[in-house]
Coordinates of C-alpha atoms and ligand atoms in Angstrom, one line a residue:
M600 CA -156.6 70.3 -122.7
N601 CA -155.4 67.4 -120.7
P602 CA -157.5 67.3 -117.5
S603 CA -154.4 66.3 -115.4
P604 CA -151.1 68.3 -115.7
H605 CA -149.1 65.1 -115.0
M606 CA -147.6 62.6 -117.4
S607 CA -150.0 59.7 -117.7
P608 CA -148.6 56.3 -116.5
D609 CA -148.2 55.3 -120.1
Q610 CA -146.5 58.5 -121.1
F611 CA -144.1 58.1 -118.1
R612 CA -143.3 54.6 -119.0
A613 CA -142.5 55.5 -122.6
A614 CA -140.4 58.6 -121.7
A615 CA -138.5 56.5 -119.1
H616 CA -137.7 53.9 -121.8
Q617 CA -136.6 56.6 -124.1
L618 CA -134.3 58.1 -121.5
I619 CA -132.7 54.8 -120.5
D620 CA -132.1 54.2 -124.3
W621 CA -130.5 57.7 -124.5
I622 CA -128.2 57.0 -121.5
T623 CA -127.3 53.6 -122.9
D624 CA -126.4 55.1 -126.3
Y625 CA -124.5 57.9 -124.6
W626 CA -122.3 55.3 -122.8
S627 CA -121.6 53.5 -126.0
R628 CA -120.6 56.7 -127.7
L629 CA -118.3 58.0 -124.9
D630 CA -115.2 57.0 -126.7
E631 CA -116.0 59.3 -129.6
L632 CA -117.0 62.4 -127.7
P633 CA -114.4 65.0 -126.8
V634 CA -113.5 64.5 -123.1
L635 CA -113.2 68.1 -122.3
S636 CA -116.1 70.4 -123.3
R637 CA -115.3 72.9 -126.0
A638 CA -118.0 75.3 -124.9
K639 CA -117.2 78.9 -124.2
P640 CA -118.5 80.7 -121.1
G641 CA -122.1 81.8 -121.8
D642 CA -122.7 79.6 -124.9
L643 CA -125.4 77.6 -123.3
L644 CA -126.8 80.4 -121.4
A645 CA -127.4 82.3 -124.6
A646 CA -129.1 79.2 -126.1
L647 CA -131.6 78.8 -123.3
P648 CA -134.8 80.8 -123.3
A649 CA -134.8 83.6 -120.9
A650 CA -138.3 82.8 -119.6
P651 CA -139.9 79.5 -118.6
P652 CA -142.6 78.0 -120.9
E653 CA -146.3 78.8 -120.1
Q654 CA -147.5 75.8 -122.1
P655 CA -146.4 72.2 -121.6
E656 CA -143.7 70.9 -123.9
P657 CA -143.5 67.3 -125.1
F658 CA -140.7 65.1 -123.7
D659 CA -139.3 64.7 -127.2
A660 CA -138.5 68.4 -127.2
L661 CA -136.5 67.9 -124.0
L662 CA -134.6 65.0 -125.3
A663 CA -133.7 66.9 -128.4
D664 CA -132.3 69.7 -126.3
I665 CA -130.2 67.2 -124.4
D666 CA -128.5 66.3 -127.7
N667 CA -128.3 69.8 -129.1
L668 CA -127.6 72.0 -126.0
I669 CA -126.5 69.9 -123.1
L670 CA -124.1 67.4 -124.8
P671 CA -121.8 70.1 -126.2
G672 CA -121.6 71.7 -122.7
L673 CA -120.5 68.5 -121.0
T674 CA -117.0 67.5 -120.0
N675 CA -117.6 63.8 -120.2
W676 CA -116.4 62.5 -116.9
Q677 CA -117.3 58.9 -117.9
A678 CA -115.3 59.1 -121.1
P679 CA -112.5 56.4 -121.1
G680 CA -109.9 59.1 -121.7
F681 CA -110.9 61.0 -118.5
F682 CA -107.8 61.0 -116.3
A683 CA -108.4 64.3 -114.5
F684 CA -108.8 65.1 -110.8
F685 CA -110.0 61.9 -109.2
P686 CA -112.6 60.0 -111.1
A687 CA -116.3 60.1 -110.2
N688 CA -117.4 56.6 -111.2
I689 CA -120.8 55.5 -112.2
S690 CA -122.1 52.1 -113.1
P691 CA -125.4 50.7 -114.4
P692 CA -126.6 49.4 -111.0
A693 CA -125.7 52.7 -109.4
V694 CA -127.8 54.6 -111.9
L695 CA -130.7 52.2 -111.4
G696 CA -130.4 52.6 -107.7
E697 CA -130.5 56.4 -108.1
L698 CA -133.6 56.1 -110.3
L699 CA -135.4 53.9 -107.8
S700 CA -134.5 56.4 -105.0
A701 CA -136.0 59.2 -107.1
G702 CA -139.1 57.1 -107.9
L703 CA -139.7 56.2 -104.3
G704 CA -139.2 59.9 -103.3
V705 CA -138.9 59.2 -99.6
N706 CA -137.0 61.4 -97.1
G707 CA -135.1 59.4 -94.6
M708 CA -134.5 62.3 -92.1
L709 CA -135.8 60.2 -89.2
W710 CA -136.0 56.5 -88.8
A711 CA -139.8 56.8 -88.6
A712 CA -139.8 58.9 -91.8
S713 CA -138.9 55.7 -93.7
P714 CA -137.4 52.9 -91.7
A715 CA -136.0 51.1 -94.7
A716 CA -133.9 54.1 -95.7
T717 CA -132.2 54.1 -92.4
E718 CA -131.8 50.4 -91.9
V719 CA -130.5 49.6 -95.4
E720 CA -128.0 52.4 -94.9
M721 CA -126.8 51.0 -91.5
R722 CA -126.3 47.6 -93.1
M723 CA -124.4 49.1 -96.1
L724 CA -122.0 50.9 -93.8
D725 CA -121.4 47.6 -91.9
W726 CA -120.9 45.8 -95.2
M727 CA -118.4 48.3 -96.3
A728 CA -116.7 48.2 -92.9
A729 CA -116.3 44.5 -93.4
L730 CA -114.9 44.9 -96.9
L731 CA -112.4 47.4 -95.5
D732 CA -111.8 45.3 -92.4
L733 CA -112.4 48.3 -90.2
P734 CA -112.3 47.8 -86.4
A735 CA -115.5 46.8 -84.6
K736 CA -115.7 50.2 -82.9
F737 CA -116.9 51.8 -86.2
R738 CA -119.7 49.2 -86.8
W739 CA -123.4 49.2 -85.9
S740 CA -123.4 45.4 -85.2
G741 CA -120.8 43.9 -83.0
G742 CA -119.4 47.2 -82.0
N743 CA -119.3 48.9 -78.6
G744 CA -122.6 50.7 -79.0
N745 CA -121.0 54.1 -79.6
G746 CA -120.0 53.6 -83.2
G747 CA -121.6 53.4 -86.6
G748 CA -121.7 55.2 -89.9
C749 CA -123.9 56.8 -92.5
I750 CA -123.8 58.3 -95.9
Q751 CA -122.8 62.0 -96.3
G752 CA -123.0 63.9 -99.5
T753 CA -119.3 64.5 -99.7
A754 CA -116.0 64.1 -97.9
S755 CA -116.0 67.8 -97.2
E756 CA -119.1 67.4 -95.1
S757 CA -117.5 64.6 -93.2
T758 CA -114.4 66.7 -92.5
L759 CA -116.8 69.4 -91.2
I760 CA -119.0 67.3 -89.0
A761 CA -116.0 65.5 -87.5
M762 CA -114.6 68.9 -86.6
L763 CA -118.0 69.9 -85.0
A764 CA -118.1 66.6 -83.0
A765 CA -114.5 67.1 -81.9
R766 CA -115.3 70.6 -80.7
H767 CA -118.4 69.3 -78.9
R768 CA -116.3 66.7 -77.1
A769 CA -113.5 69.1 -76.2
V770 CA -115.8 71.7 -74.8
A771 CA -117.8 69.0 -72.9
R772 CA -114.4 68.1 -71.3
G773 CA -113.9 71.6 -70.2
A774 CA -112.0 73.3 -73.0
D775 CA -112.5 76.9 -73.7
P776 CA -114.1 77.1 -77.2
S777 CA -111.9 80.1 -78.1
E778 CA -108.7 78.2 -77.4
L779 CA -109.1 75.2 -79.6
V780 CA -106.5 74.4 -82.3
A781 CA -106.8 72.0 -85.3
Y782 CA -103.9 70.4 -87.2
T783 CA -103.4 69.1 -90.6
S784 CA -100.7 69.0 -93.3
T785 CA -100.2 71.4 -96.2
Q786 CA -101.2 68.5 -98.5
A787 CA -104.6 68.0 -96.8
H788 CA -107.7 68.7 -98.9
S789 CA -108.9 72.3 -98.9
S790 CA -112.1 71.2 -97.2
V791 CA -110.2 71.1 -93.9
I792 CA -109.6 74.9 -94.2
K793 CA -113.2 75.4 -95.4
A794 CA -114.5 73.4 -92.4
A795 CA -112.4 75.7 -90.1
M796 CA -113.9 78.7 -91.8
I797 CA -117.4 77.4 -91.4
A798 CA -116.8 76.3 -87.8
G799 CA -115.6 79.8 -86.9
L800 CA -112.0 78.7 -86.3
A801 CA -110.5 80.6 -89.3
R802 CA -111.7 84.0 -90.6
A803 CA -110.1 83.5 -94.0
P804 CA -108.2 80.7 -95.8
D805 CA -104.9 82.2 -94.6
D806 CA -105.9 82.7 -91.0
H807 CA -103.8 80.1 -89.1
S808 CA -104.5 81.3 -85.6
H809 CA -106.5 78.2 -84.8
L810 CA -105.6 75.9 -87.7
R811 CA -102.0 74.7 -88.2
L812 CA -101.0 73.5 -91.7
L813 CA -97.8 71.6 -91.2
D814 CA -95.0 70.7 -93.7
V815 CA -94.7 67.3 -95.2
D816 CA -91.8 64.9 -95.9
D817 CA -90.4 64.1 -99.3
T818 CA -93.2 61.6 -100.0
F819 CA -95.7 64.5 -99.2
A820 CA -96.9 62.7 -96.1
L821 CA -97.4 64.5 -92.8
R822 CA -94.4 64.6 -90.4
P823 CA -95.3 63.3 -86.9
D824 CA -92.3 65.2 -85.4
L825 CA -93.6 68.5 -86.6
F826 CA -97.1 67.7 -85.4
S827 CA -95.7 66.8 -82.0
E828 CA -93.7 70.0 -81.8
A829 CA -96.6 72.2 -82.8
I830 CA -98.9 70.5 -80.4
E831 CA -96.4 70.8 -77.5
H832 CA -95.9 74.5 -78.3
D833 CA -99.7 75.2 -78.3
V834 CA -100.3 73.3 -75.1
A835 CA -97.5 75.3 -73.4
A836 CA -99.3 78.4 -74.6
G837 CA -102.5 77.3 -72.9
L838 CA -104.3 76.2 -76.1
T839 CA -106.2 73.0 -76.5
P840 CA -105.4 70.7 -79.5
F841 CA -108.8 69.3 -80.4
Y842 CA -108.8 68.0 -84.0
I843 CA -106.3 66.4 -86.3
C844 CA -107.1 65.5 -89.9
A845 CA -104.9 62.9 -91.5
T846 CA -105.2 62.0 -95.1
V847 CA -104.9 58.6 -96.6
G848 CA -104.3 59.4 -100.3
T849 CA -103.9 63.2 -100.6
T850 CA -105.6 64.9 -103.5
S851 CA -102.4 66.2 -105.1
S852 CA -100.4 63.0 -105.1
T853 CA -102.1 60.2 -103.0
A854 CA -99.6 60.6 -100.2
I855 CA -100.3 58.4 -97.2
D856 CA -100.1 60.0 -93.8
P857 CA -98.8 57.7 -91.1
L858 CA -101.8 56.9 -88.9
V859 CA -100.0 55.0 -86.1
P860 CA -97.8 57.8 -84.8
I861 CA -100.4 60.5 -85.4
G862 CA -103.0 58.3 -83.6
E863 CA -100.7 58.1 -80.6
L864 CA -100.3 61.9 -80.6
A865 CA -104.0 62.4 -80.8
H866 CA -104.6 60.0 -78.0
R867 CA -102.0 61.6 -75.8
H868 CA -103.6 65.0 -76.1
G869 CA -107.2 63.9 -76.3
A870 CA -107.7 65.3 -79.8
W871 CA -110.1 63.9 -82.3
L872 CA -108.4 62.1 -85.2
H873 CA -110.3 62.3 -88.5
V874 CA -109.0 60.2 -91.4
D875 CA -109.8 61.4 -94.8
A876 CA -109.5 58.5 -97.3
A877 CA -111.8 60.0 -99.8
H878 CA -110.2 58.5 -102.9
A879 CA -107.8 55.8 -101.6
G880 CA -110.3 54.2 -99.3
A881 CA -111.8 52.3 -102.2
A882 CA -108.5 50.4 -102.7
C883 CA -108.7 49.1 -99.2
I884 CA -111.4 46.6 -100.2
C885 CA -108.3 44.7 -101.5
P886 CA -106.4 43.0 -98.7
E887 CA -103.1 43.9 -100.3
H888 CA -103.9 47.6 -99.8
R889 CA -105.4 47.5 -96.3
G890 CA -102.0 48.5 -94.9
L891 CA -102.8 52.1 -96.0
L892 CA -105.3 52.2 -93.1
R893 CA -102.9 50.7 -90.6
G894 CA -103.5 52.6 -87.3
V895 CA -107.1 53.5 -88.1
E896 CA -108.2 51.9 -84.8
S897 CA -107.0 55.0 -83.1
A898 CA -109.1 57.3 -85.2
D899 CA -112.4 58.8 -84.0
S900 CA -113.8 59.1 -87.5
L901 CA -113.0 58.3 -91.1
C902 CA -114.5 58.7 -94.5
F903 CA -114.2 57.5 -98.1
N904 CA -116.1 58.2 -101.3
P905 CA -117.5 55.2 -103.2
H906 CA -118.5 58.0 -105.6
K907 CA -114.9 58.4 -106.6
W908 CA -113.5 55.0 -107.4
L909 CA -116.1 52.4 -106.4
L910 CA -118.7 52.6 -109.2
T911 CA -121.4 54.4 -107.1
S912 CA -122.6 57.6 -108.6
F913 CA -122.2 60.9 -106.8
D914 CA -123.1 61.6 -104.1
C915 CA -122.0 58.9 -101.8
D916 CA -119.4 59.5 -99.0
L917 CA -119.2 57.0 -96.2
F918 CA -118.6 58.4 -92.8
W919 CA -117.8 56.2 -89.7
T920 CA -117.3 57.3 -86.2
G921 CA -116.3 55.5 -83.0
D922 CA -117.9 58.2 -80.9
R923 CA -121.4 58.8 -82.2
A924 CA -122.4 60.4 -78.9
A925 CA -120.1 63.3 -79.6
L926 CA -121.4 63.7 -83.1
T927 CA -125.1 63.7 -82.2
G928 CA -124.3 65.9 -79.2
A929 CA -123.0 68.4 -81.7
L930 CA -125.8 68.1 -84.3
S931 CA -129.0 67.0 -82.5
I932 CA -131.9 69.3 -81.9
T933 CA -135.5 68.2 -81.7
P934 CA -138.3 70.7 -82.5
E935 CA -141.8 69.7 -81.6
Y936 CA -142.8 68.8 -85.2
L937 CA -140.1 66.1 -85.4
K938 CA -141.0 64.3 -82.2
N939 CA -142.2 60.8 -82.6
A940 CA -142.5 57.6 -80.6
A941 CA -139.6 55.7 -82.2
S942 CA -137.1 58.5 -81.6
Q943 CA -138.3 59.1 -78.0
A944 CA -138.0 55.5 -77.2
A945 CA -134.4 55.5 -78.6
A946 CA -133.6 58.5 -76.6
S947 CA -134.8 56.9 -73.4
G948 CA -133.1 53.6 -74.3
G949 CA -136.4 51.9 -74.0
T950 CA -136.7 49.8 -77.2
L951 CA -135.1 46.5 -78.1
S952 CA -133.6 47.9 -81.3
P953 CA -133.3 51.7 -80.9
A954 CA -134.2 53.9 -83.8
V955 CA -131.4 55.9 -85.3
D956 CA -132.3 59.3 -86.7
F957 CA -129.7 60.2 -89.3
R958 CA -130.7 63.9 -89.3
D959 CA -128.6 64.0 -86.1
W960 CA -125.6 62.9 -88.1
Q961 CA -125.5 65.6 -90.7
I962 CA -125.9 69.3 -91.5
P963 CA -129.2 69.2 -93.4
L964 CA -132.5 67.8 -92.1
G965 CA -133.7 65.9 -95.2
R966 CA -131.8 63.1 -96.8
R967 CA -132.3 61.0 -99.9
F968 CA -132.4 57.2 -99.9
R969 CA -128.7 57.0 -101.1
A970 CA -128.1 53.6 -99.7
L971 CA -130.1 52.0 -102.5
K972 CA -127.4 52.7 -105.1
L973 CA -124.7 51.3 -102.9
W974 CA -126.8 48.2 -102.2
F975 CA -127.4 47.8 -105.9
V976 CA -123.7 48.1 -106.7
L977 CA -122.5 45.7 -104.0
R978 CA -125.0 43.1 -104.9
S979 CA -124.7 43.4 -108.7
Y980 CA -120.9 43.3 -108.8
G981 CA -120.0 41.2 -105.7
A982 CA -116.9 42.0 -103.8
E983 CA -114.7 39.9 -106.1
N984 CA -115.5 42.0 -109.1
L985 CA -115.0 45.2 -107.2
R986 CA -111.6 44.1 -106.2
A987 CA -110.7 43.1 -109.7
Y988 CA -111.9 46.5 -110.9
I989 CA -109.5 48.3 -108.5
R990 CA -106.6 45.9 -109.3
E991 CA -107.0 46.5 -113.1
H992 CA -106.7 50.3 -112.7
I993 CA -103.6 49.8 -110.5
R994 CA -102.1 47.4 -113.0
L995 CA -102.6 50.0 -115.8
A996 CA -101.1 52.8 -113.6
T997 CA -98.1 50.6 -112.8
W998 CA -97.6 50.0 -116.6
L999 CA -97.7 53.7 -117.4
E1000 CA -95.4 54.5 -114.5
E1001 CA -92.8 52.0 -116.0
Q1002 CA -93.0 53.7 -119.4
L1003 CA -92.4 57.1 -117.8
R1004 CA -89.6 55.9 -115.7
A1005 CA -87.9 54.4 -118.7
D1006 CA -88.1 57.6 -120.8
P1007 CA -85.4 60.2 -119.8
R1008 CA -87.6 63.0 -121.1
F1009 CA -89.8 62.6 -118.0
E1010 CA -89.4 62.5 -114.3
L1011 CA -91.8 61.0 -111.7
A1012 CA -92.9 63.6 -109.2
A1013 CA -94.2 61.5 -106.4
P1014 CA -94.4 57.9 -105.1
R1015 CA -97.4 56.0 -106.6
P1016 CA -99.2 53.9 -104.1
L1017 CA -102.3 53.4 -106.2
N1018 CA -103.7 54.7 -109.5
L1019 CA -102.5 58.3 -109.7
I1020 CA -99.3 59.0 -111.6
C1021 CA -97.6 62.4 -111.0
F1022 CA -95.0 63.3 -113.5
R1023 CA -93.4 66.2 -115.3
I1024 CA -90.9 67.0 -118.0
A1025 CA -87.3 66.5 -116.8
P1026 CA -85.1 69.6 -117.3
R1027 CA -82.6 69.2 -120.2
A1028 CA -78.9 69.8 -119.4
G1029 CA -78.6 73.4 -118.4
E1030 CA -82.4 74.0 -118.5
S1031 CA -84.0 75.7 -115.4
H1032 CA -86.8 74.0 -113.5
S1033 CA -89.1 76.8 -114.4
D1034 CA -88.4 76.4 -118.1
A1035 CA -89.0 72.6 -117.8
D1036 CA -92.2 73.3 -115.9
A1037 CA -93.4 75.6 -118.6
R1038 CA -92.9 72.7 -121.1
S1039 CA -94.9 70.5 -118.8
R1040 CA -97.7 73.0 -118.8
E1041 CA -97.6 73.2 -122.6
L1042 CA -97.7 69.4 -122.8
L1043 CA -100.8 69.3 -120.6
N1044 CA -102.5 72.0 -122.8
R1045 CA -101.7 70.1 -126.0
L1046 CA -102.9 66.8 -124.5
N1047 CA -106.2 68.2 -123.4
S1048 CA -106.8 70.1 -126.7
T1049 CA -106.9 66.7 -128.5
G1050 CA -110.3 65.9 -127.0
R1051 CA -109.1 62.3 -126.6
V1052 CA -107.8 62.7 -123.0
Y1053 CA -108.2 65.0 -120.0
L1054 CA -105.5 65.3 -117.4
T1055 CA -105.1 67.9 -114.7
H1056 CA -102.1 69.4 -112.8
T1057 CA -101.0 70.3 -109.3
V1058 CA -98.0 72.0 -107.7
L1059 CA -95.9 69.9 -105.3
P1060 CA -93.3 71.3 -102.8
T1061 CA -89.8 70.1 -103.6
S1062 CA -86.3 70.9 -102.3
A1063 CA -86.0 73.1 -105.4
G1064 CA -89.2 74.9 -104.6
P1065 CA -92.8 74.4 -105.8
R1066 CA -92.9 72.3 -109.0
Y1067 CA -95.6 72.1 -111.6
T1068 CA -96.8 68.5 -111.8
I1069 CA -99.1 66.6 -114.3
R1070 CA -101.6 64.3 -112.6
M1071 CA -103.0 61.3 -114.5
C1072 CA -105.5 59.2 -112.5
I1073 CA -106.6 55.9 -114.1
G1074 CA -109.9 55.1 -112.6
G1075 CA -112.7 55.3 -115.1
T1076 CA -115.5 52.7 -115.4
F1077 CA -115.0 52.5 -119.1
T1078 CA -111.2 52.9 -119.2
Q1079 CA -109.3 50.0 -120.7
E1080 CA -105.7 49.3 -121.5
R1081 CA -106.0 50.7 -125.0
H1082 CA -107.0 54.1 -123.7
V1083 CA -104.0 54.2 -121.4
R1084 CA -101.8 53.2 -124.3
E1085 CA -103.3 55.9 -126.4
A1086 CA -102.7 58.5 -123.7
W1087 CA -99.1 57.3 -123.5
T1088 CA -98.7 57.7 -127.3
L1089 CA -100.0 61.2 -127.1
I1090 CA -97.8 62.1 -124.1
Q1091 CA -94.7 61.0 -126.0
Q1092 CA -95.8 62.7 -129.2
F1093 CA -96.2 66.1 -127.5
A1094 CA -93.2 65.9 -125.2
Ligands
PLP1184 C1 -111.8 64.5 -103.4 C2 -111.3 64.7 -102.0 C3 -112.1 65.4 -101.1 C4 -113.3 66.1 -101.4 O1 -114.3 65.3 -101.8 P1 -115.8 65.8 -101.8 O2 -116.5 64.5 -101.6 O3 -116.1 66.3 -103.2 O4 -116.0 66.8 -100.8 C5 -111.6 65.4 -99.8 N1 -110.5 64.9 -99.5 C6 -109.7 64.2 -100.3 C7 -108.4 63.5 -99.9 C8 -110.1 64.1 -101.7 O5 -109.4 63.5 -102.6

């Protein structure tokens, strides 16, 4: 028997090469694989042994099972025909960055726990702030000393920690924690409701006693007039508006909430404004799209996900705040076993370059060295190529939208600021909306059953009531013009 249970260095090297070969081959085969998995619930579970092995198995056996068991159970998110939800981009440099992070195996919970993990991350947040042209107050360098950013796992976590920071600040200013009210639009991501449930502001998704979900205009953007009315009403009732979540690029239709008037409202009432730009933030690296973030200087925090549309594998959500004291006030707690000289010096303001402990910026204690993959992506592509990447997807989306607009069988369901097209079947003369929507649903099912493409749906509020809407988001790493043209051919064929 092997005296050591571990892979030898040579075994590891060989297995790693095999695995990289496997991934490279997978990427080259993506165009041939069905986008949507055809597995039935329980298929894979039935094929996996009920008990773990007592004896070691060779790596080859694992690789074989990746082909035989795992592959059929995958919906291939990186397939060029994947147009569902929002994308979850990867790229070769991002994957290598992930691999290196795993190989280093450090935990960057404290600055002292691995200084490089914290400082590369600080620099990456400033690099991205520069690419987005964010105001200085969100930056580590050149800011006002109360701003900065870090990587969160997901936009949902950013929504939650922003809410916790907002509550901390409101209570520190004398508000009664039981009288706080949060505001967002009906089109905001469900993570706002979930955050309210976790924070104890809502007992259930439909408990609106401390969370107002306000109607939107006909572009599906929040209406400042309704926010203003709701806030005045709550203030008159003795409640404290403490948190507003605005969305730049809603999940259903990439609607853009107007940050300028909502920022003024937040400022007037001392409420925290969080901007959720999870998907659309990536486009703001292009100067021609920065207008989407106009007014962001009045926000207290914002986030966007390079793991959606900027070639950086999940998980990578960038969170910035202009009030880090409120955030760490809400999340910092120091047990004896985490005390260390660098953190203490920072706390007493005694060092030249104070140590930042990112465990005070998030829910968990431990954190992976996620900044590596972003560093790899930004350096391997360069900003110019990243902008070109975004622009190509928007060009393809513009093309597809033109085809749909020119074909009377379809109607466009929402404005298209970026790379998401919302459309549906137009009712024939005399046909009801619900019958036309049933045909849209049928169209979507038929498209997805081809295995060539995967699109998803939403429901949007209209003057005629809620309408079924097909969503097609063009944002895949491997998606090219021919894939969009093929999708359009299929859409016409099945309509
Ligand atoms: C995708 C999305 C989210 C949730 O993203 P996670 O990172 O998976 O939590 C939140 N808000 C918006 C607007 C999104 O599009």
